[in-house]
Coordinates of C-alpha atoms in Angstrom, one line a residue:
X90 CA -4.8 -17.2 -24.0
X91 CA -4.3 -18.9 -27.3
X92 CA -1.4 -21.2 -25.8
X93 CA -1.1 -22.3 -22.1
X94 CA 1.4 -20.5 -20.5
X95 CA 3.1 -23.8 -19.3
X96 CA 3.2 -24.2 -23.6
X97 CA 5.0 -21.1 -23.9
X98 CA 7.3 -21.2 -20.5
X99 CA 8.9 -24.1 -18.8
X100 CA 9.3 -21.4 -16.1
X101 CA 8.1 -17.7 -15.0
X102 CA 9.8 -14.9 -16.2
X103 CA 10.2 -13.4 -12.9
X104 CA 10.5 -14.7 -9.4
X105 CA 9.4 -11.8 -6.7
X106 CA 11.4 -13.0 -4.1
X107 CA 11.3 -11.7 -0.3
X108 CA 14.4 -12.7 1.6
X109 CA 13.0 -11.2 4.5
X110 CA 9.8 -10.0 6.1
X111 CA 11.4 -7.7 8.2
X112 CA 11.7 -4.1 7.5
X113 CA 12.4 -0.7 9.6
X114 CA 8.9 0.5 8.2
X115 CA 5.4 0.1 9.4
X116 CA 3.5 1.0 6.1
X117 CA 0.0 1.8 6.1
X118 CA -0.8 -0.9 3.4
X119 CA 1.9 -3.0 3.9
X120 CA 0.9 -6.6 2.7
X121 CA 3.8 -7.8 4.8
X122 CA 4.2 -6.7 7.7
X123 CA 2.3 -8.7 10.1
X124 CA 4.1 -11.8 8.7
X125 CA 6.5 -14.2 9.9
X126 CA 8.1 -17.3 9.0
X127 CA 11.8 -18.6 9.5
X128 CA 14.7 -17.5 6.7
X129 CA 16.7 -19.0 5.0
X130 CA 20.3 -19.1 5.8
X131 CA 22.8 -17.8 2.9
X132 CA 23.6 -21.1 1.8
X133 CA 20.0 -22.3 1.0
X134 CA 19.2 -19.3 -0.7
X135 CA 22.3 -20.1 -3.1
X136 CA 20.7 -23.2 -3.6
X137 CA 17.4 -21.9 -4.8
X138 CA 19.5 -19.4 -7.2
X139 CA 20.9 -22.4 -8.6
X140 CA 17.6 -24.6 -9.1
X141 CA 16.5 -20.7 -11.0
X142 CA 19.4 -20.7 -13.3
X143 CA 18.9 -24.3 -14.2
X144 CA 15.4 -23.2 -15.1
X145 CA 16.7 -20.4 -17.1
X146 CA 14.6 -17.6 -15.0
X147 CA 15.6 -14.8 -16.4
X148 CA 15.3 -12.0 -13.6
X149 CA 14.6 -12.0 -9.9
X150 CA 13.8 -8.8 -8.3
X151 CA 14.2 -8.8 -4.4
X152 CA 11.4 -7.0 -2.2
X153 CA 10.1 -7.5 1.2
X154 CA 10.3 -6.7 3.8
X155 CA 13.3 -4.7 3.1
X156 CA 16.1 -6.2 1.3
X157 CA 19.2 -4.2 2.7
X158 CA 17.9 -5.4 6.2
X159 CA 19.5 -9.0 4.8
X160 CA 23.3 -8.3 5.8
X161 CA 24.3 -11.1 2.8
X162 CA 22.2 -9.7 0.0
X163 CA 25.4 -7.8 -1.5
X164 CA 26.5 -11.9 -2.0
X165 CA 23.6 -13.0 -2.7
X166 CA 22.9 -11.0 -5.5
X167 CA 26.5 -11.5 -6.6
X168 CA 26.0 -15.2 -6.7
X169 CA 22.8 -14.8 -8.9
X170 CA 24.7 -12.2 -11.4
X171 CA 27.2 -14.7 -11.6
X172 CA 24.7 -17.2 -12.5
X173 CA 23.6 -14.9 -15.4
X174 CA 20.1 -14.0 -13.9
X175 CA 19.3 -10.4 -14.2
X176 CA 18.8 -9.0 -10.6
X177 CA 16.7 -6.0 -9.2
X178 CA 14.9 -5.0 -5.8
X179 CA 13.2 -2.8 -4.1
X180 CA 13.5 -0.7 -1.5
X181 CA 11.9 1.9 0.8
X182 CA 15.1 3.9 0.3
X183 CA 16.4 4.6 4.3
X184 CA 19.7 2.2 3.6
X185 CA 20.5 3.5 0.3
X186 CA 23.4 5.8 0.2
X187 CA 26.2 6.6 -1.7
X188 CA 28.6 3.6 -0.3
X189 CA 25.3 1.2 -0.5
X190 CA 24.2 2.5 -4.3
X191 CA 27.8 1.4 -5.4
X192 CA 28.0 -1.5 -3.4
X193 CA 24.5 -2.6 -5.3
X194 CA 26.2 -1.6 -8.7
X195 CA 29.0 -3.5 -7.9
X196 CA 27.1 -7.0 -7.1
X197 CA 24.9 -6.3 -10.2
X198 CA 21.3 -5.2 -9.5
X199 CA 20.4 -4.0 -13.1
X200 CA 17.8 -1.9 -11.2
X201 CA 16.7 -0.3 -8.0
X202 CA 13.5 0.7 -7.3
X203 CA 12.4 3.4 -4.8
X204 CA 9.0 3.7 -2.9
X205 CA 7.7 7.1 -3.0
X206 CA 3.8 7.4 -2.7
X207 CA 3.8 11.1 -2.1
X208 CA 5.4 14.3 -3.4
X209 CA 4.7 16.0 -0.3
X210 CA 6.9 14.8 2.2
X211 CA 5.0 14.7 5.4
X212 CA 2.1 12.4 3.5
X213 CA 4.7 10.4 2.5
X214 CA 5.9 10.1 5.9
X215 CA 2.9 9.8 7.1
X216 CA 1.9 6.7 5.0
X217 CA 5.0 4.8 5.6
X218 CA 4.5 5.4 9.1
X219 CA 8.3 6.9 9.2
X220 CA 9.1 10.4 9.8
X221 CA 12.3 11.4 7.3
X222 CA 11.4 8.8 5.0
X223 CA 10.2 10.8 2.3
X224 CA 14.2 12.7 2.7
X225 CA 15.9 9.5 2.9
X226 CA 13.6 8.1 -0.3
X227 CA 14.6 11.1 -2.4
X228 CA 18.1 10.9 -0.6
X229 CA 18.4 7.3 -2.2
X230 CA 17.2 8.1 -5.4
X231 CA 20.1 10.8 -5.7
X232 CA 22.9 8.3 -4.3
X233 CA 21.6 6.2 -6.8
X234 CA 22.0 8.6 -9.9
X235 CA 25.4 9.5 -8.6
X236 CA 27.0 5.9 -8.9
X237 CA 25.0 5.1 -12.4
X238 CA 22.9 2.5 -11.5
X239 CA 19.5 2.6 -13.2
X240 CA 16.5 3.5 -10.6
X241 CA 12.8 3.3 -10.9
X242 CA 10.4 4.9 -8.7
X243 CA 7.3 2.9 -7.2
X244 CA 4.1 4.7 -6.2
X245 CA 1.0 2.9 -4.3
X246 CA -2.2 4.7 -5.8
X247 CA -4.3 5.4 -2.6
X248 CA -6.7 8.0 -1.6
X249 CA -3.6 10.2 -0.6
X250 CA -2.1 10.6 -4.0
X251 CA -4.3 9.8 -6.6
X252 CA -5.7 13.3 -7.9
X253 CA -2.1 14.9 -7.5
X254 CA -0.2 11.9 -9.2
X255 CA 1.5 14.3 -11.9
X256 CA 3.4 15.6 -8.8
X257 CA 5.5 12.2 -8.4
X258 CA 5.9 11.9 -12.1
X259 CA 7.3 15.3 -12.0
X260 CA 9.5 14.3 -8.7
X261 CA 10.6 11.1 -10.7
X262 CA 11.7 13.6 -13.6
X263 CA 13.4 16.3 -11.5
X264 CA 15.2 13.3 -9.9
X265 CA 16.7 11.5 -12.9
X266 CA 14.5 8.7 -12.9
X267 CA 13.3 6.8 -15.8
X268 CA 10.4 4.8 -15.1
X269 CA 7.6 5.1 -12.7
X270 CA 5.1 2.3 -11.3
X271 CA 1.9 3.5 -10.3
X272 CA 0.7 0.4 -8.6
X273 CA -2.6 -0.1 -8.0
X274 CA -3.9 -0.8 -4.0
X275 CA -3.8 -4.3 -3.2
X276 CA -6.1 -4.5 -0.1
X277 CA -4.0 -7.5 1.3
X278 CA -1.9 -7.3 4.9
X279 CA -2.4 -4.0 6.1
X280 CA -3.8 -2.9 3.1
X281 CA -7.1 -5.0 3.8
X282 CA -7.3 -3.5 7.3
X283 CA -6.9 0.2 5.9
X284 CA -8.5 0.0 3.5
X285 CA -11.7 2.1 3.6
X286 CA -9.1 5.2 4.6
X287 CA -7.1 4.2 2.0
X288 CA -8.4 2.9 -1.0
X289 CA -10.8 4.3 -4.2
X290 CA -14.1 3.9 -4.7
X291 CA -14.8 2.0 -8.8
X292 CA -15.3 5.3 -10.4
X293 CA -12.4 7.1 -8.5
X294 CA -10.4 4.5 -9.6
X295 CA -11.6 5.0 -13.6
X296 CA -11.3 8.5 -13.2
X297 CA -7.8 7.9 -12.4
X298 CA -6.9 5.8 -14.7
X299 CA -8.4 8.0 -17.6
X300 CA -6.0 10.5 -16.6
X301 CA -3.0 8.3 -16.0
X302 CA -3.1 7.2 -19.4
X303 CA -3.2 10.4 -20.9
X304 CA -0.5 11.1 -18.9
X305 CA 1.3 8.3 -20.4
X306 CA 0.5 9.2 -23.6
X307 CA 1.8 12.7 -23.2
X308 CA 5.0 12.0 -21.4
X309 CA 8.5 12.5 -22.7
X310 CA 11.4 11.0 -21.3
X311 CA 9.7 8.9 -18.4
X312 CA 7.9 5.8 -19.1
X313 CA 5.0 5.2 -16.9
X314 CA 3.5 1.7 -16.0
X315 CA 1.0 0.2 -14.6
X316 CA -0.1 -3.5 -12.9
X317 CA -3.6 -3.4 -13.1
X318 CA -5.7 -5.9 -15.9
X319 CA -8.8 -4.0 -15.3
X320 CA -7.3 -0.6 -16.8
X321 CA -8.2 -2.8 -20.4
X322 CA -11.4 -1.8 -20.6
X323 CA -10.4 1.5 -21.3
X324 CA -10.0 3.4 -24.6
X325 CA -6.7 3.8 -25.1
X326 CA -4.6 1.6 -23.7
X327 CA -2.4 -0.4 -25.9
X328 CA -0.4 -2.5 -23.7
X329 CA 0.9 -5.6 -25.5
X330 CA 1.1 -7.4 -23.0
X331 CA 2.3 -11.5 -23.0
X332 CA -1.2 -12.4 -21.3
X333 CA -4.4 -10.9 -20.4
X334 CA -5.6 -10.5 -17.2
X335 CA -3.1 -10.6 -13.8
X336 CA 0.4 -11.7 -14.7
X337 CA 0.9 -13.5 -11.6
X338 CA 0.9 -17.3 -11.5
X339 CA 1.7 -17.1 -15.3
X340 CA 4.8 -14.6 -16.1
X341 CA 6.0 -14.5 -12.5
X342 CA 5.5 -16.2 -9.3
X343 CA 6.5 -15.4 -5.4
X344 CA 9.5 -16.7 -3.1
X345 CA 8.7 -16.3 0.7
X346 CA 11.9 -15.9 3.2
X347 CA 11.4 -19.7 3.8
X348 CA 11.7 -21.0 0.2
X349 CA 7.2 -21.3 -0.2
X350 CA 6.1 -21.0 -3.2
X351 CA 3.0 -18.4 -3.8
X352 CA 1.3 -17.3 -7.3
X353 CA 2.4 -13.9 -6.2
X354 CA 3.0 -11.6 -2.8
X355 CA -0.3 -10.6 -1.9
X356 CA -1.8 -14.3 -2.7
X357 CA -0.9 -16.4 0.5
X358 CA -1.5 -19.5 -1.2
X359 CA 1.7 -21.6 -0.9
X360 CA 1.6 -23.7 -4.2
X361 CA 5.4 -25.9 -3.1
X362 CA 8.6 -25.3 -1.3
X363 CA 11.2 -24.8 -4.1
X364 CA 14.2 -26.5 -1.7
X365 CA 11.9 -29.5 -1.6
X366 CA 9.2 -30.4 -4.0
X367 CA 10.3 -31.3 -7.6
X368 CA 9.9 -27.4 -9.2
X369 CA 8.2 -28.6 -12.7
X370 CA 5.4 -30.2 -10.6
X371 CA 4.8 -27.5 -9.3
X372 CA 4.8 -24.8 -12.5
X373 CA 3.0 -27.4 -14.7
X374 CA 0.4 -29.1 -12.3
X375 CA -0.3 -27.2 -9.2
X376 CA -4.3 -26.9 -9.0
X377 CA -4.1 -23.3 -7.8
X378 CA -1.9 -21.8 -10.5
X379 CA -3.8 -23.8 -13.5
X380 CA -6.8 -22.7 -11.7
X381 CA -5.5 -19.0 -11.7
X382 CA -4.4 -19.6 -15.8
X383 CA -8.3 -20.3 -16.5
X384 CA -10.7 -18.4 -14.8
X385 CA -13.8 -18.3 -15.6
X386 CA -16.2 -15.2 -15.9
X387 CA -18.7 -15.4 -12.6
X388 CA -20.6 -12.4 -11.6
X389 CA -20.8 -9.3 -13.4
X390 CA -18.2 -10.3 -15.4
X391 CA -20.3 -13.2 -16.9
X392 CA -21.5 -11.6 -20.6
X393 CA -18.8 -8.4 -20.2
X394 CA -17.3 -7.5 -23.3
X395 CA -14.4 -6.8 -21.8
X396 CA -13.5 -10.0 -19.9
X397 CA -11.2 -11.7 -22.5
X398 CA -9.2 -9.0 -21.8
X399 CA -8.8 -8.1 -18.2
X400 CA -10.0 -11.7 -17.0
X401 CA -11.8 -10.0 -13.7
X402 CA -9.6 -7.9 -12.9
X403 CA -6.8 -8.0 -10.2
X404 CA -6.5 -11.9 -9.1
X405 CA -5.2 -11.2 -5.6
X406 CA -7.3 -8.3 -4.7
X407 CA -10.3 -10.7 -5.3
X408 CA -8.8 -13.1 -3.5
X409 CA -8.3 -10.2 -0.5
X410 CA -11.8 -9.3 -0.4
X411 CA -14.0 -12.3 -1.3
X412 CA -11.6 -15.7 -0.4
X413 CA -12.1 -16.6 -4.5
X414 CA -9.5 -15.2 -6.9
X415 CA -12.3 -16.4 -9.1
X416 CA -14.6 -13.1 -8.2
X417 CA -14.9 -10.0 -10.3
X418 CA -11.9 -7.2 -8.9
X419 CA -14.2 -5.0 -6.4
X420 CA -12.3 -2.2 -8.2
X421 CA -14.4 -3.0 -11.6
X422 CA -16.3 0.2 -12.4
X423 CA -18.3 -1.4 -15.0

């Protein structure tokens, strides 16, 4: 990076924020769901949207866990859209209907976002561990639609999906839906456990990706998007993006129900407790996210023309797999 982010930001863009690791799923790859640690009653959480607005955050996006499983999220979010921060979540769909998808409109969510990691519904069910999820998913995207509140799609990219992906995008389309995230597999939680059923092999993953970004290039009328840095060391894609490498740590950071700080979800490295440590301490100073900001090529990456761009990959999968975010991503096909 030419500047330090800390130059550029006084705070993160984004905070993820999971109010809650509970959920009514048992996902295959779920980073989660093994998790737990007290909540935070209503009131706190107000408190934290307050110390966010006084950092001028601009959005928060709610995940989990699930976020409708929190019976005060309606007022949460209403507190925070009130407060002038942009608010959107994500869901595994099962609690959105009609009377939910206007009670989110009516709070504020800009966005919702829908998991859907399959077009064909008994995989889909089958990954989330949830028979009638795929229905209810597809079910939420339509109560959605109906109301006119903006939804996105979310997509994990496992060995269940990955050479039929054009499927979902085609789901996403027949369904109204704007944008698509094809995210890449994390190998955290669940995900680390599952993971030689589940994830891709380096040059499965590059094969992928080569398609993927033709089919971005080719689309019309659904923007697809992706979170993985190592997808810069192919030809042909021209993300601008603010910063090279993993975003996390630098554009956006991670609440935990208990108000812990992390550089994001799948990193469980608590950098401060935003209800009581002094909050620019921790965005300008922490060890771990500076650390994180300026990594260092080690490994193969060490002499790789296409480290100044991607940075080693995926911070938190490295992290996942080795214990040292400083490690080339073990999805690196190079």
């Amino acid at each position: 990076m030419a500047e330090k982010i800390t130059d550029l930001f006084s705070a993160p863009l984004t905070f993820n924020w999971t109010l809650s690791f509970r959920c009514n799923f048992s996902c295959s790859h779920c980073y989660s769901r093994e998790e737990q640690v007290e909540e935070l009653a209503t009131a706190d959480i107000l408190r934290i949207i307050d110390v966010l607005a006084e950092k001028q955050v601009p959005f928060i996006n709610f995940g989990g866990g699930e976020p409708l499983i929190r019976e005060d999220l309606f007022e949460i979010a209403s507190y925070a859209t009130g407060k002038g921060l942009n608010v959107s979540m994500n869901s595994n769909g099962w609690l959105v209907d009609e009377a939910a998808a206007a009670e989110l409109k009516r709070c504020g969510f800009k966005s919702v976002g829908i998991s859907i990691d399959s077009a064909a519904a008994a995989l889909h069910d089958d990954f989330r561990c949830m028979p009638g999820s795929f229905e209810r998913a597809v079910g939420a995207l339509e109560a959605l639609r109906k109301v006119g509140l903006k939804s996105t799609m979310s997509s994990v990219i496992s060995r269940i999906n990955h050479l039929n992906f054009q499927d979902l995008l085609q789901l996403a389309r027949d369904r109204g839906v704007g944008q698509v995230y094809l995210h890449n597999f994390k190998c955290s939680g669940r995900g680390f456990k599952n993971r030689e059923e589940l994830d891709l092999s380096p040059e499965e993953w590059k094969a992928f990706y080569v398609e993927a970004l033709k089919a971005k290039q080719e689309a019309r009328n659904l923007l697809i998007s992706f979170d993985d840095p190592i997808i810069a060391s192919l030809p042909g894609y021209e993300e601008n993006s603010l910063v090279n490498g993993s975003s996390c740590g630098k554009l956006s950071l991670n609440l935990r129900p208990n108000g812990d700080i992390t550089p994001c979800g799948f990193i469980p490295l608590v950098v401060g407790n935003i209800l009581r440590d002094d909050f620019d301490s921790i965005w300008y100073d922490s060890p771990v996210l500076n650390r994180m900001r300026n990594k260092e090529a080690t490994g193969k990456c060490v002499g790789c023309g296409a480290f100044e761009q991607c940075l080693g990959g995926c911070t938190a999968r490295s992290f996942a797999t080795t214990g040292d975010f400083s490690q080339p991503d073990p999805h690196c096909w190079k």
